[in-house]
PDB file of C-alpha atoms in Angstrom:
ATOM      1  CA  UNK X  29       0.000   0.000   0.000  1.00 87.00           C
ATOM      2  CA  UNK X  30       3.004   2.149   0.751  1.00 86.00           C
ATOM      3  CA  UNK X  31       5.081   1.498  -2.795  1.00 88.00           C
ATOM      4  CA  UNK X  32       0.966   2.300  -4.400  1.00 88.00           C
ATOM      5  CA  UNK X  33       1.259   5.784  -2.397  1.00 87.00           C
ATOM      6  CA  UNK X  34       4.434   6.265  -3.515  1.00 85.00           C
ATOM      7  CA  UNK X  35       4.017   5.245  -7.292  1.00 89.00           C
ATOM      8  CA  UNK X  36       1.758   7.440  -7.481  1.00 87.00           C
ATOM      9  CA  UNK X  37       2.972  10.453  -5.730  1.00 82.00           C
ATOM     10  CA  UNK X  38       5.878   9.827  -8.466  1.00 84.00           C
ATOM     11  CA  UNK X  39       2.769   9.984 -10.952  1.00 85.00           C
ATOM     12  CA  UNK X  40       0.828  13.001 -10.344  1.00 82.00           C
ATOM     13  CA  UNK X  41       3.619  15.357  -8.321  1.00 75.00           C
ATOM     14  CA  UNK X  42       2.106  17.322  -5.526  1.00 72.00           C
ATOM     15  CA  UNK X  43      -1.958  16.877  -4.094  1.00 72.00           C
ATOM     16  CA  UNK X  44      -3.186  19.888  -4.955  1.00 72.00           C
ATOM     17  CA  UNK X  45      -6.569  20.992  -7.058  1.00 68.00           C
ATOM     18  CA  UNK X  46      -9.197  17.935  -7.346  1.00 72.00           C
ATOM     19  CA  UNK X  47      -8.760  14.482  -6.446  1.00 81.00           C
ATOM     20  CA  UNK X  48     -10.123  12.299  -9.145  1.00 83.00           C
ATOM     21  CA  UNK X  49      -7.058  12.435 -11.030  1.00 83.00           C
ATOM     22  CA  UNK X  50      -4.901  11.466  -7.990  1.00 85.00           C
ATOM     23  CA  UNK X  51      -8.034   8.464  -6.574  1.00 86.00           C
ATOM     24  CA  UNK X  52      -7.870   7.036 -10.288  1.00 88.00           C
ATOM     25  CA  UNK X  53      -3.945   7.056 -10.308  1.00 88.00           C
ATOM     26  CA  UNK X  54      -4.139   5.387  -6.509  1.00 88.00           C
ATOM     27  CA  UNK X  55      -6.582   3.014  -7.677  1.00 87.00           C
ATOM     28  CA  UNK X  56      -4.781   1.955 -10.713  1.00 90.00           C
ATOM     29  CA  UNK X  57      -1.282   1.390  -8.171  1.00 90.00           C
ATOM     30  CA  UNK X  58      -3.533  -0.492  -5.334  1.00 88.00           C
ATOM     31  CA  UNK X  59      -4.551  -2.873  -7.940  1.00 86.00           C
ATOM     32  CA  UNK X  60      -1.475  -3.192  -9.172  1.00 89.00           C
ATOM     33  CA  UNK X  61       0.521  -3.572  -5.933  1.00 88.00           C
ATOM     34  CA  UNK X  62      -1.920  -6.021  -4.037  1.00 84.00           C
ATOM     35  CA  UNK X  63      -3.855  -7.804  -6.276  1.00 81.00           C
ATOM     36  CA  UNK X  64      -2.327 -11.426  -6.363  1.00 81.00           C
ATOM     37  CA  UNK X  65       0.539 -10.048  -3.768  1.00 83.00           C
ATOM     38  CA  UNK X  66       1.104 -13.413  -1.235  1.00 82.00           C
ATOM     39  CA  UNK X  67       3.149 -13.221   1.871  1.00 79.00           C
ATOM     40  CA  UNK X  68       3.309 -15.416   4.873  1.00 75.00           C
ATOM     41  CA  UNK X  69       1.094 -17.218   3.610  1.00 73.00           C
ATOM     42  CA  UNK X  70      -1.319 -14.218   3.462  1.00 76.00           C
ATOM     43  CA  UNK X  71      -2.578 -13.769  -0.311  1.00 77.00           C
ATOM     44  CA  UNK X  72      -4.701 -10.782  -1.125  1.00 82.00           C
ATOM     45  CA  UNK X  73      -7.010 -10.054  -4.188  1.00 79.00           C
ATOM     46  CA  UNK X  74      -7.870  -6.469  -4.631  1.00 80.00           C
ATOM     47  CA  UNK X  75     -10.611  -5.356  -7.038  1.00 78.00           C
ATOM     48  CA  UNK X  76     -11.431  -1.489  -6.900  1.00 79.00           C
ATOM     49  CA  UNK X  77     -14.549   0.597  -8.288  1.00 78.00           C
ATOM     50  CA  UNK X  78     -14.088   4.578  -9.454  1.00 75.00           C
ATOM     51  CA  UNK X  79     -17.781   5.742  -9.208  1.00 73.00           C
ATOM     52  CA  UNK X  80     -18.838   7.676 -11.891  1.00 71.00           C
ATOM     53  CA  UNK X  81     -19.680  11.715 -11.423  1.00 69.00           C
ATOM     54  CA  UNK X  82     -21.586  12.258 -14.636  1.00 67.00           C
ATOM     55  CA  UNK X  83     -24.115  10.008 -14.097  1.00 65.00           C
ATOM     56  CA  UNK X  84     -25.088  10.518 -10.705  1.00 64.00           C
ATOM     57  CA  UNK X  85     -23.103   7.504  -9.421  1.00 69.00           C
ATOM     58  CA  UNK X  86     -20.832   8.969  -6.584  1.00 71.00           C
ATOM     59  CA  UNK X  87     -23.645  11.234  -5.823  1.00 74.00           C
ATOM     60  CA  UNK X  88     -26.492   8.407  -5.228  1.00 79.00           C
ATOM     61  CA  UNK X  89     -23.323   6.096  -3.215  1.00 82.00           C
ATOM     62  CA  UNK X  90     -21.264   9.431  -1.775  1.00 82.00           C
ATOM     63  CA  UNK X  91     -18.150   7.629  -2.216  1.00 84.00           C
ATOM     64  CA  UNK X  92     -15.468   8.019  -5.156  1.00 86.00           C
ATOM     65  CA  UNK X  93     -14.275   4.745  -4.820  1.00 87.00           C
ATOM     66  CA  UNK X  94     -15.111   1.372  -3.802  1.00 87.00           C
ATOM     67  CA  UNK X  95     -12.864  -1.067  -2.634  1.00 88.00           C
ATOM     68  CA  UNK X  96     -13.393  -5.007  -1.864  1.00 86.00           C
ATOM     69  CA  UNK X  97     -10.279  -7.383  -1.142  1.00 88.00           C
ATOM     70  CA  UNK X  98     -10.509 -11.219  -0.824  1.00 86.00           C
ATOM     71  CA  UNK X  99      -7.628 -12.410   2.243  1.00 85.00           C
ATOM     72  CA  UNK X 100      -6.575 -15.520   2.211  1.00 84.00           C
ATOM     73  CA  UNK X 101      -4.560 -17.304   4.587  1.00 80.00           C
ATOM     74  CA  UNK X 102      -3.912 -20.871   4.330  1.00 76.00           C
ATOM     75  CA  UNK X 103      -7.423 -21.443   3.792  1.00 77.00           C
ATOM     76  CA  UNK X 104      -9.257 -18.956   5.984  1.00 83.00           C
ATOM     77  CA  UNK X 105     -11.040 -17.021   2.910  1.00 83.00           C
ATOM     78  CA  UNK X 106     -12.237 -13.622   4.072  1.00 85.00           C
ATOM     79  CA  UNK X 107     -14.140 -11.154   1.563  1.00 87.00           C
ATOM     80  CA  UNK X 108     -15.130  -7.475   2.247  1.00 89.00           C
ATOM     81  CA  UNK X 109     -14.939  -4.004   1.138  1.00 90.00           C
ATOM     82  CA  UNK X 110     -15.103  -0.753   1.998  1.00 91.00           C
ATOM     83  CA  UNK X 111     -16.472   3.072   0.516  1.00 92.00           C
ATOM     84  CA  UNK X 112     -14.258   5.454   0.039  1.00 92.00           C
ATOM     85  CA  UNK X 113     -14.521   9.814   0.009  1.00 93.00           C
ATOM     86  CA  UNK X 114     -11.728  11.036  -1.480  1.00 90.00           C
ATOM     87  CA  UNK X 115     -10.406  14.406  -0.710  1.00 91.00           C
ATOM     88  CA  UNK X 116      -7.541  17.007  -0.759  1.00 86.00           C
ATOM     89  CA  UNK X 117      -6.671  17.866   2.183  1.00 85.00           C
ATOM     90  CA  UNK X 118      -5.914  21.714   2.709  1.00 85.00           C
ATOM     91  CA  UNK X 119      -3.682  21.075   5.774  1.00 81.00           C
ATOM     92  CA  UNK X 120      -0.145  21.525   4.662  1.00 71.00           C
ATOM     93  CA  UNK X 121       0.953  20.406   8.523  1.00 74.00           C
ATOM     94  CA  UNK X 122      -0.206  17.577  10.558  1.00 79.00           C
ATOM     95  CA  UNK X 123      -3.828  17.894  10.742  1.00 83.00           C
ATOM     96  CA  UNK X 124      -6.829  17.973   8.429  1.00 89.00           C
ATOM     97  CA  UNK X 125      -8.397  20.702   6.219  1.00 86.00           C
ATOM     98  CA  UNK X 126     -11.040  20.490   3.333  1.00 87.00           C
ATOM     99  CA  UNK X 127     -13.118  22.898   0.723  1.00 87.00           C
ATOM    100  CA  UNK X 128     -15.950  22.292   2.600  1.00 90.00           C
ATOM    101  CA  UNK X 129     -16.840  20.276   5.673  1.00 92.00           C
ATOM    102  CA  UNK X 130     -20.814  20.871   5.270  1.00 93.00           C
ATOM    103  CA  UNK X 131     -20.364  19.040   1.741  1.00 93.00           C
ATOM    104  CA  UNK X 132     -18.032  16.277   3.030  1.00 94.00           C
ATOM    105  CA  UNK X 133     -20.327  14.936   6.102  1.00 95.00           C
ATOM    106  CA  UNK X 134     -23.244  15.218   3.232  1.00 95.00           C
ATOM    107  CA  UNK X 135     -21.185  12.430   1.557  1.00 93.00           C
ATOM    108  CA  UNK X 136     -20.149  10.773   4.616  1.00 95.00           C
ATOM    109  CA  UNK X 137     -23.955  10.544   5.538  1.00 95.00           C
ATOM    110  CA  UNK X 138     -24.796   9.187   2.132  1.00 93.00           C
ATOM    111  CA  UNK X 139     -22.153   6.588   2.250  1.00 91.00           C
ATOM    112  CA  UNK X 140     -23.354   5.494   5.758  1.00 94.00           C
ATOM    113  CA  UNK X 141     -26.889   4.942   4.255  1.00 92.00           C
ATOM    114  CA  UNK X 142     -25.083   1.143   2.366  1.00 90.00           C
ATOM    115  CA  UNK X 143     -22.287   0.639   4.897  1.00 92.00           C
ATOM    116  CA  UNK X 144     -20.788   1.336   8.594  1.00 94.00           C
ATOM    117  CA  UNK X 145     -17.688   0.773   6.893  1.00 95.00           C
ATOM    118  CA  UNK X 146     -16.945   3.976   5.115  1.00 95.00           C
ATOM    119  CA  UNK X 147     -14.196   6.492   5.461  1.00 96.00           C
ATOM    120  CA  UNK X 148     -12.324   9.532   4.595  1.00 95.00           C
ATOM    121  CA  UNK X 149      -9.285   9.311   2.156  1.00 93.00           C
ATOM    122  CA  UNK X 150      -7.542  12.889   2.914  1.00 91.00           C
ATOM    123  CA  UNK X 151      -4.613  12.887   0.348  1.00 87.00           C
ATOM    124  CA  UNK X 152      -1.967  15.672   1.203  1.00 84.00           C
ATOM    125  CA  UNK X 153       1.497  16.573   0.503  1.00 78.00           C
ATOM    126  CA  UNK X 154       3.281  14.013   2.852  1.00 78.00           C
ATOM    127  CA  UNK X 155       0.689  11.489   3.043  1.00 84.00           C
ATOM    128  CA  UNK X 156      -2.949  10.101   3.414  1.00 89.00           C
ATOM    129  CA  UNK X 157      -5.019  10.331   6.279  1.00 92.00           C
ATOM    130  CA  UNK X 158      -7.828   8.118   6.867  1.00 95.00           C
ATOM    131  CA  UNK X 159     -10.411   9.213   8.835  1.00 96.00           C
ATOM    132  CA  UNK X 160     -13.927   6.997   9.911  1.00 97.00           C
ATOM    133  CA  UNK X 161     -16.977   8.778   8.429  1.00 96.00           C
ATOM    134  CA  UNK X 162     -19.319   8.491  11.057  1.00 96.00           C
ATOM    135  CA  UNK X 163     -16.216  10.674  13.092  1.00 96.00           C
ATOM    136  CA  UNK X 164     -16.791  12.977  10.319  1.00 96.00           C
ATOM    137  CA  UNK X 165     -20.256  13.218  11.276  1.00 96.00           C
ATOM    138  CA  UNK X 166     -20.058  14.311  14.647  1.00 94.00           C
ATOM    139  CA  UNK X 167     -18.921  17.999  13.774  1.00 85.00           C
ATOM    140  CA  UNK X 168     -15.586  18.262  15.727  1.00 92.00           C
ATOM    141  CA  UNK X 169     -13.091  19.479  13.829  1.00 92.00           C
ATOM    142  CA  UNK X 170     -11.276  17.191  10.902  1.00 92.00           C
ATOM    143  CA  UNK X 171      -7.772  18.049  12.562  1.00 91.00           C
ATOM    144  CA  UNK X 172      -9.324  17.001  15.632  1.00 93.00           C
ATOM    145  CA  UNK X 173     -10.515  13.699  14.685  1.00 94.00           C
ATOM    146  CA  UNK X 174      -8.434  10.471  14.929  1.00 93.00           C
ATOM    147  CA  UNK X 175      -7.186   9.258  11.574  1.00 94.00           C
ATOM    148  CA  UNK X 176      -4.586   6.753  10.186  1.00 94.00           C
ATOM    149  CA  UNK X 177      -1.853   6.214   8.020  1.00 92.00           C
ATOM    150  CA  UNK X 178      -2.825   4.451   4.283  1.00 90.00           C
ATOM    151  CA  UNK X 179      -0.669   1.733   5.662  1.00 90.00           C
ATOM    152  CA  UNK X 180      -2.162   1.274   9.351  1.00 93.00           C
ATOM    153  CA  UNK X 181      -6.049   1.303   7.722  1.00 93.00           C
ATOM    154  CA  UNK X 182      -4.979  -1.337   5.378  1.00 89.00           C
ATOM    155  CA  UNK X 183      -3.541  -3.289   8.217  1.00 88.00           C
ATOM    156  CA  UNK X 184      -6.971  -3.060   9.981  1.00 91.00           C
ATOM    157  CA  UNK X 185      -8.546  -4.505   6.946  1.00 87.00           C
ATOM    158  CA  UNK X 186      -6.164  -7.603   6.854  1.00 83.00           C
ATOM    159  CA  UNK X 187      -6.613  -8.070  10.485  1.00 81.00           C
ATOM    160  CA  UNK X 188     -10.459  -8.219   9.773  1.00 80.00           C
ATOM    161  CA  UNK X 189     -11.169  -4.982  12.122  1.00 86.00           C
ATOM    162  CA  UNK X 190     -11.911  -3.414   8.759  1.00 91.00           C
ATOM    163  CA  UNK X 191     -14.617  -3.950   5.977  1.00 90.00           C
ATOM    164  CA  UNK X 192     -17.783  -4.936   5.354  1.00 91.00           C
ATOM    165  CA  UNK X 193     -18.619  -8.650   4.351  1.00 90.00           C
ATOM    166  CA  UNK X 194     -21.380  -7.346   2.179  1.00 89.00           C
ATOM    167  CA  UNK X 195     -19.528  -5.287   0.456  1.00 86.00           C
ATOM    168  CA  UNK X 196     -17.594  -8.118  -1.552  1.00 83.00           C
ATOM    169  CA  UNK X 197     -16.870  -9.264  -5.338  1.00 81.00           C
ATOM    170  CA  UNK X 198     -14.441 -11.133  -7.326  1.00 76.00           C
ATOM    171  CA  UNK X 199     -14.299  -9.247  -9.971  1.00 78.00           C
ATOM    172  CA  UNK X 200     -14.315  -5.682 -11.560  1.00 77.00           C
ATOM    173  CA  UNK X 201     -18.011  -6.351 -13.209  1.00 83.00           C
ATOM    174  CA  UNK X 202     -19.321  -8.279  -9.876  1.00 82.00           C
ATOM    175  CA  UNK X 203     -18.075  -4.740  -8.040  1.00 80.00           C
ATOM    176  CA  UNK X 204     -19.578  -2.482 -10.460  1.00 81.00           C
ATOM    177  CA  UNK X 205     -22.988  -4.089 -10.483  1.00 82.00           C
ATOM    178  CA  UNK X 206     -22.882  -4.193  -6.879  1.00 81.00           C
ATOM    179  CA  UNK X 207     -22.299  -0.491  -7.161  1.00 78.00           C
ATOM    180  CA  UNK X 208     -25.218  -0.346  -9.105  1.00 79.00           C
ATOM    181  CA  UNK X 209     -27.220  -2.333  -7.153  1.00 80.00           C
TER     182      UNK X 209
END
């Protein structure tokens, strides 16, 4: 998940403007990077969703990108996914800043309509925060909310503390008409 940051930090230079070019570039590394990628006897299978803006997709959903993994370890088969908000965050320091908070817990309430499991991608210029989106919904301040590293979230999901079983597909047209659905 790191060497996908990375890759694509190399790609698209600094996080600044909108964030669909930098969540399509992500996606496209993610894939790349974990899909098939066995360790310890841990394999993953990664299969990500960009929702689509003109047709009202990310709108009706409220997330820009949908993400389901299969784990496997020797065996043990767990499936699950997540929704995903992608933003830029503002904050050039430690903490977190967007264009508008009022618009992001609008998405963060839409996502929490189809899953508990949805969160906050905050790319900046040293890394990504990741931030719940029900914490986003209780007003505090984004800087004052918990959040975790790309790395650390992805950790939770292969520990199973993170993703929802019913989010799950095994492959890119399985996700997208689940997306639809």
């Amino acid at each position: 998940v790191a060497e996908a940051e990375r890759l694509t930090r190399r790609v698209v230079g600094d996080v600044t403007g909108r964030e669909e070019k930098y969540t399509e570039v992500f996606r496209a590394h993610l894939e790349q990077q974990l899909n098939g990628f066995s360790e310890g006897g841990v394999c993953w299978k990664v299969i990500t969703y960009t929702t689509d803006k003109q047709s009202g997709q990310e709108t009706r959903v409220g997330a820009d990108l949908v993400i389901s993994v299969d784990i496997d370890l020797d065996g043990f088969r767990q499936s699950k996914g997540f929704l995903v908000q992608a933003k830029v965050n503002k904050n050039v320091r430690h903490g977190v800043s967007v264009d508008s908070n009022a618009r992001l817990r609008k998405q963060c309430r839409t996502m929490r309509k189809h899953t508990i499991e949805a969160y906050v991608f905050a790319y900046g210029r040293q890394s990504t925060k990741v931030l719940k989106a029900i914490n986003v919904l209780t007003r505090a301040p984004l800087s004052n909310i918990s959040n975790k590293s790309i790395g650390e979230f992805f950790g939770d999901v292969m520990m199973c503390w993170a993703g929802d079983p019913d989010l799950r597909a095994h492959s890119h047209r399985e996700l997208e008409n689940l997306v639809k659905k």
